[in-house]
Amino acid sequence: MGYGHEKGNSVQGSIKGFFFDLDGTLIDTAEANYIAYSEAINNVCGVQVSRQEFRKTNGMVYKDFLALLVPNITDAKIEQISVYKKDAYVKQLDKTTPNTFLLNFLKNMAENYVTVLVTTAKKDNAAAVLARYGLNGMFNYTIFGDDVKNMKPNPEAYMKALELSNLNPKEVIAFEDSNAGIMAAQKAGIPTIHIRSFNEN
């Protein structure tokens, strides 16, 4: 796993909680997401999307990246793709990879620290991943994309996590992989560790 503190952040005082992103941070879901979305896009719109094209959309909200991947796509088509992708995604979870180091860290910290899942993935998709890796009981609070109006890089999800946990930003460390997620945590004033890559072993 490669990681490092983002510039401009310094951890001060006693740490009482850890906030975790899901996709690309705790679990590498990139391949499962690509297969499910590419299948959905091709089925609904007849457009084939390459891995390279899809990779460029990392951290973007699905409505925004679908508009980039499929020119002139309608709102109705976007919602059709979203529904199709949800069903296709759960069939691809064997293509996901756990961040073993960070998962072990989470499990060790969960007993004595406040742990919060802060993801803007839809609840159903995220719940399938959590169940696969036995993470349902690891968090004091969970925040999904369904729980916020504004997705990352807007800090709303992290502000909600601070409110629920009753912690101030300097009492928390966040773990994020995407630029959008890092920006969201930083805008909330939370010191952030950037997960750049990880291996299963």
C-alpha positions as a printed NumPy array, in Angstrom:
array([[  0.   ,   0.   ,   0.   ],
       [  1.312,   3.422,  -0.875],
       [  0.142,   6.31 ,   1.253],
       [  1.174,   9.65 ,   2.635],
       [ -0.18 ,  12.706,   4.374],
       [ -1.449,  15.36 ,   2.006],
       [  0.496,  18.61 ,   2.149],
       [ -1.005,  21.241,   4.388],
       [ -2.457,  18.741,   6.849],
       [ -0.976,  18.102,  10.278],
       [ -2.407,  15.853,  12.939],
       [ -2.823,  17.762,  16.189],
       [ -4.146,  16.64 ,  19.528],
       [ -5.612,  13.259,  20.374],
       [ -7.067,  11.198,  17.55 ],
       [-10.469,   9.788,  18.46 ],
       [-11.813,   8.59 ,  15.117],
       [-11.046,   7.3  ,  11.668],
       [-13.146,   7.974,   8.572],
       [-12.867,   5.575,   5.629],
       [-13.831,   5.862,   2.001],
       [-14.828,   2.522,   0.453],
       [-14.165,   2.193,  -3.279],
       [-10.439,   2.326,  -4.012],
       [ -9.601,   2.794,  -0.335],
       [-10.809,  -0.191,   1.681],
       [-11.694,  -2.263,  -1.377],
       [-10.493,  -1.99 ,  -4.974],
       [-13.763,  -2.126,  -6.904],
       [-12.476,  -0.584, -10.13 ],
       [-12.696,  -3.703, -12.295],
       [-16.125,  -4.703, -10.989],
       [-17.383,  -1.153, -11.564],
       [-15.96 ,  -1.047, -15.07 ],
       [-17.466,  -4.365, -16.121],
       [-20.878,  -3.528, -14.642],
       [-21.015,  -0.013, -16.093],
       [-19.644,  -0.97 , -19.507],
       [-22.229,  -3.752, -19.735],
       [-24.997,  -1.353, -18.683],
       [-23.889,   1.401, -21.081],
       [-23.647,  -1.026, -23.986],
       [-27.018,  -2.585, -23.176],
       [-28.883,   0.721, -22.794],
       [-27.071,   2.938, -25.291],
       [-25.165,   0.587, -27.583],
       [-21.881,   2.343, -26.73 ],
       [-18.685,   0.486, -25.848],
       [-16.443,   2.115, -23.239],
       [-12.778,   1.2  , -22.835],
       [-11.077,   0.695, -19.479],
       [ -8.843,   3.668, -20.227],
       [-11.833,   5.944, -20.8  ],
       [-13.579,   4.683, -17.69 ],
       [-10.456,   5.046, -15.538],
       [-10.4  ,   8.788, -16.243],
       [-13.748,   9.16 , -14.446],
       [-12.442,   7.948, -11.057],
       [-14.094,   9.876,  -8.207],
       [-16.771,  11.445, -10.407],
       [-20.509,  11.187,  -9.758],
       [-22.144,   8.707, -12.126],
       [-24.429,  11.324, -13.7  ],
       [-21.405,  13.434, -14.586],
       [-19.193,  10.68 , -15.942],
       [-21.987,   9.073, -17.963],
       [-22.515,  12.429, -19.665],
       [-18.829,  12.368, -20.635],
       [-18.764,   8.75 , -21.757],
       [-22.015,   8.915, -23.738],
       [-22.474,  12.215, -25.617],
       [-26.009,  13.628, -25.601],
       [-27.249,  11.013, -23.136],
       [-30.682,  11.736, -21.664],
       [-31.609,  11.699, -17.974],
       [-33.875,   8.716, -18.655],
       [-30.985,   6.731, -20.148],
       [-28.764,   7.64 , -17.195],
       [-31.306,   6.21 , -14.772],
       [-31.743,   3.079, -16.904],
       [-27.983,   2.552, -16.808],
       [-27.941,   3.074, -13.039],
       [-30.62 ,   0.408, -12.501],
       [-28.943,  -2.052, -14.875],
       [-25.529,  -1.447, -13.302],
       [-26.855,  -2.159,  -9.802],
       [-27.894,  -5.688, -10.816],
       [-24.758,  -6.307, -12.876],
       [-22.415,  -5.083, -10.132],
       [-23.297,  -7.71 ,  -7.513],
       [-22.374, -10.425, -10.032],
       [-18.855,  -8.998, -10.357],
       [-17.813,  -8.805,  -6.702],
       [-15.326, -11.633,  -7.219],
       [-13.358,  -9.087,  -9.247],
       [-12.86 ,  -6.844,  -6.191],
       [ -9.654,  -6.81 ,  -4.129],
       [ -9.378,  -6.033,  -0.399],
       [ -6.845,  -3.588,   1.015],
       [ -5.712,  -6.146,   3.585],
       [ -3.448,  -3.746,   5.481],
       [ -6.142,  -1.089,   5.89 ],
       [ -8.875,  -3.62 ,   6.66 ],
       [ -6.752,  -5.038,   9.465],
       [ -6.134,  -1.5  ,  10.707],
       [ -9.892,  -0.824,  10.694],
       [-10.65 ,  -4.016,  12.605],
       [ -7.983,  -3.235,  15.206],
       [ -9.131,   0.37 ,  15.659],
       [-12.88 ,  -0.337,  15.726],
       [-12.859,  -1.432,  19.378],
       [-11.366,   1.774,  20.791],
       [-12.005,   4.506,  18.213],
       [-14.997,   5.94 ,  16.421],
       [-15.052,   4.536,  12.889],
       [-17.195,   5.984,  10.108],
       [-17.686,   4.847,   6.522],
       [-17.881,   7.929,   4.308],
       [-18.73 ,   6.865,   0.788],
       [-20.838,   8.462,  -1.911],
       [-21.499,   5.043,  -3.442],
       [-25.159,   4.056,  -3.45 ],
       [-26.183,   2.14 ,  -0.339],
       [-27.198,  -1.071,  -2.139],
       [-23.902,  -1.313,  -4.036],
       [-21.82 ,  -0.466,  -0.975],
       [-23.775,  -2.88 ,   1.229],
       [-22.999,  -5.743,  -1.149],
       [-19.272,  -4.997,  -0.864],
       [-19.416,  -4.641,   2.933],
       [-21.245,  -7.954,   3.254],
       [-18.748,  -9.762,   1.038],
       [-15.852,  -8.721,   3.273],
       [-17.627,  -9.002,   6.628],
       [-17.461,  -5.274,   7.375],
       [-21.056,  -4.587,   8.386],
       [-20.249,  -4.387,  12.091],
       [-17.037,  -2.419,  11.771],
       [-18.476,   1.111,  11.701],
       [-20.181,   3.236,  14.319],
       [-21.797,   5.236,  11.518],
       [-22.197,   4.81 ,   7.767],
       [-22.805,   7.529,   5.207],
       [-23.758,   6.574,   1.664],
       [-24.464,   8.535,  -1.482],
       [-28.173,   8.239,  -0.715],
       [-27.62 ,  10.229,   2.499],
       [-26.26 ,  13.423,   0.941],
       [-27.376,  15.882,  -1.693],
       [-23.88 ,  16.898,  -2.776],
       [-21.279,  14.32 ,  -3.737],
       [-17.524,  14.574,  -3.235],
       [-15.566,  16.862,  -3.705],
       [-18.299,  18.709,  -1.812],
       [-17.559,  18.194,   1.918],
       [-21.178,  17.432,   2.863],
       [-20.538,  13.711,   3.542],
       [-17.584,  14.49 ,   5.803],
       [-19.439,  17.278,   7.588],
       [-22.249,  14.82 ,   8.259],
       [-19.712,  12.291,   9.573],
       [-18.317,  14.888,  11.977],
       [-21.813,  15.772,  13.15 ],
       [-22.846,  12.154,  13.72 ],
       [-19.623,  11.236,  15.516],
       [-19.565,  14.472,  17.552],
       [-15.87 ,  14.871,  16.723],
       [-13.988,  17.92 ,  15.533],
       [-11.856,  17.706,  12.363],
       [ -8.52 ,  17.563,  14.195],
       [ -9.662,  14.533,  16.193],
       [-10.059,  12.5  ,  12.996],
       [ -7.942,  11.007,  10.223],
       [ -9.586,  10.266,   6.871],
       [ -8.471,   7.693,   4.313],
       [ -9.207,   8.469,   0.664],
       [ -7.962,   7.432,  -2.781],
       [ -9.492,   9.875,  -5.273],
       [ -8.784,  13.566,  -5.739],
       [-12.48 ,  14.289,  -5.222],
       [-12.51 ,  12.419,  -1.919],
       [ -9.322,  14.074,  -0.688],
       [-10.707,  17.497,  -1.543],
       [-13.957,  16.707,   0.304],
       [-12.123,  15.686,   3.481],
       [ -9.746,  18.64 ,   3.309],
       [-12.613,  21.093,   2.832],
       [-14.076,  19.678,   6.057],
       [-10.728,  20.388,   7.74 ],
       [ -9.846,  16.712,   8.255],
       [ -6.225,  15.492,   7.981],
       [ -6.178,  12.987,   5.141],
       [ -4.067,  10.   ,   4.163],
       [ -3.987,   9.367,   0.43 ],
       [ -4.29 ,   5.688,  -0.51 ],
       [ -2.439,   5.536,  -3.823],
       [ -2.238,   1.778,  -4.338],
       [ -2.435,  -1.477,  -2.46 ],
       [ -2.011,  -5.196,  -2.877],
       [ -4.105,  -8.039,  -1.525],
       [ -1.145,  -9.621,   0.251]])
